[in-house]
Short mmCIF file of C-alpha atoms in Angstrom, two decimals:
data_model
loop_
_atom_site.label_atom_id
_atom_site.label_comp_id
_atom_site.label_asym_id
_atom_site.label_seq_id
_atom_site.Cartn_x
_atom_site.Cartn_y
_atom_site.Cartn_z
CA UNK A 1492 20.32 -18.80 24.53
CA UNK A 1493 17.42 -17.52 22.42
CA UNK A 1494 17.11 -14.43 24.61
CA UNK A 1495 20.85 -13.79 24.29
CA UNK A 1496 20.68 -13.93 20.49
CA UNK A 1497 17.51 -11.83 20.30
CA UNK A 1498 19.00 -9.19 22.60
CA UNK A 1499 22.22 -8.91 20.57
CA UNK A 1500 20.72 -9.60 17.15
CA UNK A 1501 23.29 -12.32 16.42
CA UNK A 1502 25.97 -14.37 18.14
CA UNK A 1503 28.78 -16.73 17.20
CA UNK A 1504 28.91 -20.38 18.26
CA UNK A 1505 32.12 -19.70 20.20
CA UNK A 1506 30.54 -16.76 22.04
CA UNK A 1507 27.52 -18.85 23.01
CA UNK A 1508 29.67 -21.75 24.22
CA UNK A 1509 31.71 -19.40 26.42
CA UNK A 1510 28.67 -17.48 27.72
CA UNK A 1511 26.76 -20.59 28.75
CA UNK A 1512 29.68 -22.82 29.68
CA UNK A 1513 28.76 -25.62 27.28
CA UNK A 1514 30.47 -27.43 24.42
CA UNK A 1515 30.33 -26.37 20.79
CA UNK A 1516 28.40 -29.56 20.05
CA UNK A 1517 25.76 -28.60 22.62
CA UNK A 1518 25.47 -25.12 21.12
CA UNK A 1519 24.96 -26.55 17.64
CA UNK A 1520 22.30 -28.94 18.94
CA UNK A 1521 20.49 -26.16 20.79
CA UNK A 1522 20.64 -23.86 17.77
CA UNK A 1523 19.14 -26.59 15.61
CA UNK A 1524 16.19 -26.78 18.01
CA UNK A 1525 15.80 -22.99 18.20
CA UNK A 1526 15.83 -22.82 14.41
CA UNK A 1527 13.19 -25.54 14.25
CA UNK A 1528 11.02 -23.44 16.58
CA UNK A 1529 11.52 -20.38 14.37
CA UNK A 1530 13.34 -18.43 17.09
CA UNK A 1531 16.65 -17.94 15.27
CA UNK A 1532 18.32 -18.71 11.96
CA UNK A 1533 21.63 -20.57 11.81
CA UNK A 1534 24.33 -18.92 9.72
CA UNK A 1535 27.98 -19.78 9.15
CA UNK A 1536 29.69 -19.77 12.55
CA UNK A 1537 26.67 -18.78 14.60
CA UNK A 1538 23.02 -17.69 14.57
CA UNK A 1539 21.01 -14.53 13.97
CA UNK A 1540 17.58 -13.23 14.92
CA UNK A 1541 17.62 -10.70 12.10
CA UNK A 1542 15.56 -11.04 8.94
CA UNK A 1543 16.92 -12.01 5.56
CA UNK A 1544 15.25 -11.76 2.16
CA UNK A 1545 13.78 -15.25 2.65
CA UNK A 1546 13.36 -15.44 6.44
CA UNK A 1547 11.27 -13.24 8.75
CA UNK A 1548 12.46 -12.43 12.26
CA UNK A 1549 10.73 -13.99 15.24
CA UNK A 1550 8.23 -11.77 17.04
CA UNK A 1551 10.49 -11.63 20.12
CA UNK A 1552 13.19 -9.89 18.10
CA UNK A 1553 10.83 -7.61 16.18
CA UNK A 1554 9.27 -6.33 19.41
CA UNK A 1555 12.70 -5.04 20.48
CA UNK A 1556 13.94 -3.69 17.14
CA UNK A 1557 13.65 -0.05 16.01
CA UNK A 1558 11.17 0.81 18.77
CA UNK A 1559 11.80 4.58 18.67
CA UNK A 1560 11.31 4.65 14.90
CA UNK A 1561 8.09 2.66 15.13
CA UNK A 1562 6.70 4.93 17.82
CA UNK A 1563 7.43 8.05 15.74
CA UNK A 1564 5.76 6.43 12.73
CA UNK A 1565 2.78 5.39 14.86
CA UNK A 1566 2.17 8.97 15.99
CA UNK A 1567 1.95 10.12 12.37
CA UNK A 1568 -0.30 7.21 11.38
CA UNK A 1569 -2.62 7.92 14.33
CA UNK A 1570 -3.06 11.42 12.93
CA UNK A 1571 -4.47 9.90 9.74
CA UNK A 1572 -7.27 8.08 11.58
CA UNK A 1573 -10.63 9.72 12.26
CA UNK A 1574 -12.39 9.13 15.60
CA UNK A 1575 -15.36 6.87 15.13
CA UNK A 1576 -13.93 5.14 12.07
CA UNK A 1577 -13.00 1.50 11.47
CA UNK A 1578 -9.36 0.42 11.33
CA UNK A 1579 -7.63 -2.80 10.31
CA UNK A 1580 -4.17 -3.60 11.66
CA UNK A 1581 -1.89 -6.34 10.36
CA UNK A 1582 0.42 -8.44 12.54
CA UNK A 1583 3.42 -6.13 12.29
CA UNK A 1584 5.06 -4.59 15.34
CA UNK A 1585 4.72 -1.20 13.62
CA UNK A 1586 0.95 -1.65 13.54
CA UNK A 1587 1.14 -2.66 17.20
CA UNK A 1588 2.82 0.68 17.91
CA UNK A 1589 -0.14 2.35 16.21
CA UNK A 1590 -2.51 0.41 18.48
CA UNK A 1591 -0.80 1.99 21.48
CA UNK A 1592 -1.80 5.45 20.21
CA UNK A 1593 -5.52 4.79 19.70
CA UNK A 1594 -6.81 6.00 23.08
CA UNK A 1595 -7.31 9.60 21.94
CA UNK A 1596 -9.14 8.46 18.79
CA UNK A 1597 -11.85 6.39 20.43
CA UNK A 1598 -14.51 5.39 19.79
CA UNK A 1599 -13.07 3.11 17.13
CA UNK A 1600 -13.67 -0.28 15.57
CA UNK A 1601 -10.39 -2.18 15.28
CA UNK A 1602 -9.93 -5.38 13.27
CA UNK A 1603 -6.70 -7.38 13.62
CA UNK A 1604 -5.13 -10.83 13.42
CA UNK A 1605 -2.26 -9.92 15.80
CA UNK A 1606 -2.67 -11.56 19.21
CA UNK A 1607 -0.45 -8.99 20.91
CA UNK A 1608 -2.71 -6.18 19.62
CA UNK A 1609 -5.78 -8.13 20.68
CA UNK A 1610 -4.37 -8.42 24.20
CA UNK A 1611 -3.59 -4.71 24.24
CA UNK A 1612 -7.04 -3.58 23.11
CA UNK A 1613 -9.24 -6.23 24.73
CA UNK A 1614 -11.62 -4.94 27.38
CA UNK A 1615 -11.51 -1.29 26.34
CA UNK A 1616 -15.11 -0.09 26.40
CA UNK A 1617 -14.50 2.61 23.78
CA UNK A 1618 -12.95 0.25 21.23
CA UNK A 1619 -15.00 -2.34 19.39
CA UNK A 1620 -12.51 -5.13 18.77
CA UNK A 1621 -12.88 -7.72 16.01
CA UNK A 1622 -10.34 -10.54 16.15
CA UNK A 1623 -9.55 -12.29 12.88
CA UNK A 1624 -9.31 -16.04 13.23
CA UNK A 1625 -7.28 -18.65 11.38
CA UNK A 1626 -4.35 -20.87 12.25
CA UNK A 1627 -2.18 -19.54 15.07
CA UNK A 1628 1.53 -19.08 14.28
CA UNK A 1629 3.71 -18.65 17.36
CA UNK A 1630 6.63 -17.22 15.35
CA UNK A 1631 4.48 -14.20 14.50
CA UNK A 1632 2.01 -14.38 17.43
CA UNK A 1633 -0.78 -14.01 14.90
CA UNK A 1634 -3.50 -15.86 13.02
CA UNK A 1635 -2.89 -16.68 9.36
CA UNK A 1636 -4.02 -19.09 6.66
CA UNK A 1637 -7.23 -19.53 4.71
CA UNK A 1638 -9.43 -18.96 7.76
CA UNK A 1639 -7.82 -15.58 8.33
CA UNK A 1640 -8.11 -14.56 4.67
CA UNK A 1641 -11.80 -15.52 4.69
CA UNK A 1642 -12.34 -13.47 7.86
CA UNK A 1643 -10.61 -10.44 6.34
CA UNK A 1644 -12.71 -10.66 3.19
CA UNK A 1645 -15.91 -10.65 5.28
CA UNK A 1646 -15.30 -7.09 6.54
CA UNK A 1647 -14.62 -3.68 5.05
CA UNK A 1648 -12.84 -0.95 7.01
CA UNK A 1649 -12.16 2.74 6.49
CA UNK A 1650 -8.40 2.36 6.91
CA UNK A 1651 -5.86 -0.45 6.93
CA UNK A 1652 -2.34 -0.10 8.34
CA UNK A 1653 0.23 -2.64 7.19
CA UNK A 1654 3.98 -2.91 7.34
CA UNK A 1655 6.26 -5.06 5.23
CA UNK A 1656 9.77 -6.43 5.58
CA UNK A 1657 11.21 -4.52 2.63
CA UNK A 1658 10.29 -1.90 0.06
CA UNK A 1659 11.91 -0.83 -3.17
CA UNK A 1660 10.96 2.24 -5.17
CA UNK A 1661 8.09 0.29 -6.73
CA UNK A 1662 7.02 -2.64 -4.50
CA UNK A 1663 6.48 -3.72 -0.92
CA UNK A 1664 7.83 -7.19 -0.09
CA UNK A 1665 7.62 -9.92 2.54
CA UNK A 1666 9.37 -13.26 2.99
CA UNK A 1667 6.42 -15.56 3.76
CA UNK A 1668 3.55 -16.50 1.46
CA UNK A 1669 0.94 -16.92 4.19
CA UNK A 1670 1.56 -13.42 5.49
CA UNK A 1671 1.56 -11.99 1.97
CA UNK A 1672 -1.86 -13.51 1.27
CA UNK A 1673 -3.32 -11.98 4.44
CA UNK A 1674 -1.80 -8.56 3.75
CA UNK A 1675 -3.14 -8.58 0.19
CA UNK A 1676 -6.62 -9.45 1.46
CA UNK A 1677 -6.38 -6.61 3.99
CA UNK A 1678 -5.47 -4.14 1.26
CA UNK A 1679 -8.52 -5.22 -0.74
CA UNK A 1680 -10.77 -4.80 2.31
CA UNK A 1681 -10.10 -1.15 3.18
CA UNK A 1682 -10.99 2.17 1.61
CA UNK A 1683 -7.68 3.82 2.54
CA UNK A 1684 -4.36 1.97 2.68
CA UNK A 1685 -1.40 3.07 4.80
CA UNK A 1686 2.07 1.52 4.53
CA UNK A 1687 4.15 2.11 7.67
CA UNK A 1688 7.83 1.11 7.49
CA UNK A 1689 10.95 2.11 9.37
CA UNK A 1690 13.99 3.27 7.46
CA UNK A 1691 15.85 -0.02 7.77
CA UNK A 1692 13.43 -1.54 5.24
CA UNK A 1693 14.05 0.95 2.42
CA UNK A 1694 15.81 -0.06 -0.81
CA UNK A 1695 15.47 -3.74 0.03
CA UNK A 1696 13.65 -6.72 -1.41
CA UNK A 1697 12.30 -9.98 -0.01
CA UNK A 1698 11.11 -13.17 -1.62
CA UNK A 1699 7.47 -12.24 -2.32
CA UNK A 1700 5.90 -9.05 -3.64
CA UNK A 1701 3.02 -7.88 -1.45
CA UNK A 1702 1.81 -5.00 -3.65
CA UNK A 1703 3.01 -2.08 -5.78
CA UNK A 1704 3.64 1.06 -3.74
CA UNK A 1705 1.04 2.78 -5.92
CA UNK A 1706 -1.60 0.63 -4.19
CA UNK A 1707 -1.00 2.58 -0.95
CA UNK A 1708 -2.57 5.97 -0.36
CA UNK A 1709 0.12 7.00 2.14
CA UNK A 1710 3.62 5.74 2.94
CA UNK A 1711 4.92 6.70 6.41
CA UNK A 1712 8.62 6.32 7.23
CA UNK A 1713 10.83 7.71 9.98
CA UNK A 1714 13.28 10.61 9.60
CA UNK A 1715 16.17 8.35 10.58
CA UNK A 1716 16.18 6.87 7.10
CA UNK A 1717 19.02 8.02 4.82
CA UNK A 1718 18.08 11.22 2.98
CA UNK A 1719 18.96 9.71 -0.39
CA UNK A 1720 16.57 6.78 0.15
CA UNK A 1721 13.80 9.10 1.33
CA UNK A 1722 14.20 11.19 -1.81
CA UNK A 1723 14.11 8.12 -4.03
CA UNK A 1724 10.92 7.05 -2.29
CA UNK A 1725 9.37 10.50 -2.79
CA UNK A 1726 10.34 10.36 -6.47
CA UNK A 1727 8.20 7.24 -6.89
CA UNK A 1728 5.26 7.93 -4.55
CA UNK A 1729 3.08 11.02 -4.39
CA UNK A 1730 2.31 10.90 -0.64
CA UNK A 1731 5.26 10.07 1.60
CA UNK A 1732 5.05 11.35 5.17
CA UNK A 1733 8.20 11.45 7.28
CA UNK A 1734 7.86 10.92 11.04
CA UNK A 1735 10.29 13.10 12.94
CA UNK A 1736 12.42 11.25 15.49
#
Protein backbone atom coordinates (compact mmCIF):
# COMPACT_ATOMS: atom_id res chain seq x y z
CA UNK A 1 0.00 0.00 0.00
CA UNK A 2 2.85 2.38 0.84
CA UNK A 3 4.53 1.63 -2.49
CA UNK A 4 1.26 2.28 -4.32
CA UNK A 5 0.86 5.69 -2.66
CA UNK A 6 4.52 6.63 -3.16
CA UNK A 7 4.38 5.66 -6.83
CA UNK A 8 1.24 7.71 -7.49
CA UNK A 9 1.93 10.51 -5.03
CA UNK A 10 -1.51 10.13 -3.43
CA UNK A 11 -4.49 7.79 -3.39
CA UNK A 12 -8.06 7.77 -2.09
CA UNK A 13 -9.33 5.31 0.51
CA UNK A 14 -11.81 3.91 -2.03
CA UNK A 15 -9.06 3.39 -4.62
CA UNK A 16 -6.88 1.57 -2.10
CA UNK A 17 -9.74 -0.66 -0.94
CA UNK A 18 -10.50 -1.65 -4.53
CA UNK A 19 -6.84 -2.14 -5.50
CA UNK A 20 -6.04 -4.40 -2.56
CA UNK A 21 -9.42 -6.08 -2.15
CA UNK A 22 -9.87 -5.06 1.47
CA UNK A 23 -12.48 -3.15 3.46
CA UNK A 24 -12.45 0.60 4.03
CA UNK A 25 -11.89 -0.08 7.72
CA UNK A 26 -8.77 -2.11 6.91
CA UNK A 27 -7.46 0.68 4.68
CA UNK A 28 -7.95 3.26 7.43
CA UNK A 29 -6.18 1.02 9.94
CA UNK A 30 -3.26 0.42 7.57
CA UNK A 31 -2.99 4.12 6.75
CA UNK A 32 -2.85 4.93 10.45
CA UNK A 33 0.12 2.59 10.80
CA UNK A 34 1.86 3.95 7.68
CA UNK A 35 1.39 7.48 8.99
CA UNK A 36 2.85 6.43 12.35
CA UNK A 37 5.91 5.12 10.50
CA UNK A 38 6.24 8.39 8.59
CA UNK A 39 5.61 6.75 5.21
CA UNK A 40 2.48 8.70 4.25
CA UNK A 41 0.23 11.45 5.55
CA UNK A 42 -3.52 10.92 5.92
CA UNK A 43 -5.70 13.57 4.32
CA UNK A 44 -9.46 13.84 3.89
CA UNK A 45 -10.59 10.80 1.91
CA UNK A 46 -7.17 9.24 1.43
CA UNK A 47 -3.42 9.62 1.91
CA UNK A 48 -0.52 11.40 0.24
CA UNK A 49 3.25 10.97 0.08
CA UNK A 50 3.74 14.58 -0.98
CA UNK A 51 5.11 17.27 1.32
CA UNK A 52 3.06 20.00 2.93
CA UNK A 53 4.24 23.15 4.66
CA UNK A 54 4.43 21.24 7.97
CA UNK A 55 5.25 17.69 6.82
CA UNK A 56 8.28 16.43 4.86
CA UNK A 57 7.93 13.59 2.37
CA UNK A 58 9.36 10.18 3.18
CA UNK A 59 12.70 9.38 1.56
CA UNK A 60 11.07 6.69 -0.60
CA UNK A 61 8.91 9.32 -2.30
CA UNK A 62 11.66 11.93 -2.59
CA UNK A 63 13.98 9.47 -4.32
CA UNK A 64 11.40 9.11 -7.12
CA UNK A 65 10.30 12.74 -7.43
CA UNK A 66 11.72 15.26 -9.94
CA UNK A 67 14.68 13.03 -10.79
CA UNK A 68 15.43 14.67 -14.16
CA UNK A 69 15.40 18.13 -12.58
CA UNK A 70 17.71 17.02 -9.77
CA UNK A 71 20.16 15.45 -12.20
CA UNK A 72 20.32 18.64 -14.29
CA UNK A 73 20.89 20.68 -11.13
CA UNK A 74 23.56 18.23 -9.96
CA UNK A 75 25.55 18.65 -13.17
CA UNK A 76 25.68 22.41 -12.65
CA UNK A 77 26.60 22.07 -8.98
CA UNK A 78 29.38 19.61 -9.84
CA UNK A 79 30.85 22.30 -12.07
CA UNK A 80 31.20 24.55 -9.02
CA UNK A 81 33.38 22.05 -7.14
CA UNK A 82 37.16 22.01 -7.51
CA UNK A 83 39.02 18.68 -7.65
CA UNK A 84 40.91 18.10 -4.44
CA UNK A 85 38.56 20.22 -2.35
CA UNK A 86 36.33 19.31 0.59
CA UNK A 87 32.56 19.09 0.18
CA UNK A 88 29.68 18.76 2.63
CA UNK A 89 26.37 17.29 1.47
CA UNK A 90 23.11 17.43 3.41
CA UNK A 91 20.52 14.64 3.47
CA UNK A 92 18.53 15.89 0.48
CA UNK A 93 17.96 13.78 -2.61
CA UNK A 94 19.25 16.72 -4.67
CA UNK A 95 22.57 16.52 -2.84
CA UNK A 96 22.52 12.76 -3.47
CA UNK A 97 22.25 13.53 -7.19
CA UNK A 98 25.36 15.68 -6.82
CA UNK A 99 27.16 12.76 -5.17
CA UNK A 100 26.53 10.71 -8.31
CA UNK A 101 28.53 13.25 -10.35
CA UNK A 102 31.66 13.35 -8.19
CA UNK A 103 33.73 10.73 -10.03
CA UNK A 104 35.32 13.22 -12.42
CA UNK A 105 36.19 15.58 -9.55
CA UNK A 106 38.18 13.16 -7.42
CA UNK A 107 40.20 13.27 -5.32
CA UNK A 108 37.71 14.80 -2.92
CA UNK A 109 36.86 14.82 0.75
CA UNK A 110 33.11 14.40 1.22
CA UNK A 111 31.28 14.94 4.52
CA UNK A 112 27.62 13.89 4.85
CA UNK A 113 24.92 12.71 7.23
CA UNK A 114 22.90 10.99 4.46
CA UNK A 115 23.14 7.20 4.67
CA UNK A 116 22.23 6.76 1.01
CA UNK A 117 25.14 9.02 0.00
CA UNK A 118 27.44 7.17 2.40
CA UNK A 119 26.49 3.88 0.74
CA UNK A 120 27.10 5.38 -2.69
CA UNK A 121 30.54 6.78 -1.90
CA UNK A 122 31.85 4.16 0.53
CA UNK A 123 34.86 2.20 -0.68
CA UNK A 124 35.92 4.64 -3.38
CA UNK A 125 39.68 4.98 -3.06
CA UNK A 126 39.73 8.49 -4.55
CA UNK A 127 37.12 9.90 -2.15
CA UNK A 128 37.86 10.46 1.51
CA UNK A 129 34.48 9.95 3.15
CA UNK A 130 33.54 11.41 6.54
CA UNK A 131 30.21 10.19 7.90
CA UNK A 132 28.42 12.48 10.34
CA UNK A 133 26.91 10.64 13.27
CA UNK A 134 23.86 11.32 15.41
CA UNK A 135 20.47 9.70 15.83
CA UNK A 136 19.31 7.73 12.79
CA UNK A 137 15.94 8.74 11.31
CA UNK A 138 14.47 6.16 8.94
CA UNK A 139 12.02 8.65 7.41
CA UNK A 140 14.97 10.60 6.01
CA UNK A 141 17.58 7.79 5.95
CA UNK A 142 19.96 10.17 7.69
CA UNK A 143 21.57 11.07 11.00
CA UNK A 144 20.24 14.08 12.88
CA UNK A 145 20.06 15.53 16.38
CA UNK A 146 22.62 17.04 18.72
CA UNK A 147 25.26 14.44 17.89
CA UNK A 148 25.05 15.34 14.21
CA UNK A 149 25.20 19.09 14.89
CA UNK A 150 28.28 18.58 17.08
CA UNK A 151 29.92 16.51 14.33
CA UNK A 152 29.19 19.17 11.72
CA UNK A 153 30.65 21.90 13.92
CA UNK A 154 33.89 19.91 14.31
CA UNK A 155 34.76 20.23 10.60
CA UNK A 156 35.14 23.01 8.05
CA UNK A 157 34.72 22.38 4.32
CA UNK A 158 35.34 24.39 1.17
CA UNK A 159 31.78 23.95 -0.10
CA UNK A 160 28.43 22.85 1.30
CA UNK A 161 25.49 21.80 -0.88
CA UNK A 162 22.05 21.88 0.73
CA UNK A 163 18.50 21.73 -0.52
CA UNK A 164 15.36 22.84 1.25
CA UNK A 165 11.66 22.06 0.93
CA UNK A 166 10.63 25.57 -0.08
CA UNK A 167 12.07 28.96 -0.93
CA UNK A 168 10.52 32.38 -1.19
CA UNK A 169 12.23 35.45 -2.63
CA UNK A 170 13.99 35.99 0.69
CA UNK A 171 14.23 32.73 2.69
CA UNK A 172 14.82 29.01 2.42
CA UNK A 173 12.44 26.87 4.51
CA UNK A 174 12.01 23.35 5.86
CA UNK A 175 9.26 21.63 7.83
CA UNK A 176 11.28 19.90 10.59
CA UNK A 177 13.30 21.54 13.35
CA UNK A 178 15.92 18.81 13.63
CA UNK A 179 16.76 19.06 9.95
CA UNK A 180 16.80 22.87 10.11
CA UNK A 181 19.34 22.78 12.95
CA UNK A 182 21.65 20.48 10.99
CA UNK A 183 21.37 22.55 7.81
CA UNK A 184 22.13 25.75 9.72
CA UNK A 185 25.21 24.14 11.27
CA UNK A 186 26.34 23.00 7.81
CA UNK A 187 26.01 26.52 6.45
CA UNK A 188 28.19 27.82 9.28
CA UNK A 189 30.82 25.15 8.60
CA UNK A 190 31.61 25.87 4.94
CA UNK A 191 33.41 28.64 3.10
CA UNK A 192 31.06 28.55 0.10
CA UNK A 193 27.34 27.76 0.34
CA UNK A 194 25.28 26.35 -2.52
CA UNK A 195 21.47 26.05 -2.43
CA UNK A 196 20.17 23.49 -4.93
CA UNK A 197 16.39 23.35 -5.41
CA UNK A 198 14.11 22.12 -8.16
CA UNK A 199 11.45 24.43 -9.55
CA UNK A 200 8.60 22.84 -7.60
CA UNK A 201 9.97 24.47 -4.43
CA UNK A 202 9.91 28.07 -5.66
CA UNK A 203 7.50 30.66 -4.23
CA UNK A 204 6.61 28.38 -1.33
CA UNK A 205 7.05 28.43 2.42
CA UNK A 206 7.32 25.78 5.12
CA UNK A 207 7.08 25.92 8.88
CA UNK A 208 10.68 26.83 9.75
CA UNK A 209 13.10 29.30 8.18
CA UNK A 210 16.47 27.70 7.43
CA UNK A 211 18.32 30.85 6.32
CA UNK A 212 17.97 34.02 4.24
CA UNK A 213 18.77 33.46 0.57
CA UNK A 214 21.50 36.08 0.95
CA UNK A 215 23.41 33.55 3.08
CA UNK A 216 23.97 31.41 -0.03
CA UNK A 217 26.71 32.22 -2.52
CA UNK A 218 24.92 30.43 -5.37
CA UNK A 219 21.33 29.27 -5.95
CA UNK A 220 20.93 26.54 -8.59
CA UNK A 221 17.48 25.73 -9.99
CA UNK A 222 16.29 23.85 -13.06
CA UNK A 223 15.01 25.44 -16.28
CA UNK A 224 11.65 23.71 -15.85
CA UNK A 225 10.66 26.28 -13.25
CA UNK A 226 8.15 28.91 -14.42
CA UNK A 227 9.90 31.86 -16.04
CA UNK A 228 8.11 34.35 -13.80
CA UNK A 229 9.35 32.59 -10.64
CA UNK A 230 12.89 32.39 -12.00
CA UNK A 231 12.85 36.12 -12.69
CA UNK A 232 11.56 36.89 -9.21
CA UNK A 233 14.36 34.78 -7.78
CA UNK A 234 16.95 36.60 -9.90
CA UNK A 235 15.52 39.93 -8.72
CA UNK A 236 16.33 38.98 -5.13
CA UNK A 237 19.61 37.05 -5.51
CA UNK A 238 22.75 38.10 -7.34
CA UNK A 239 23.91 34.61 -8.40
CA UNK A 240 21.18 32.31 -9.69
CA UNK A 241 22.30 29.57 -12.07
CA UNK A 242 19.69 27.77 -14.16
CA UNK A 243 20.32 24.12 -15.04
CA UNK A 244 19.09 23.34 -18.53
CA UNK A 245 16.80 20.31 -18.77
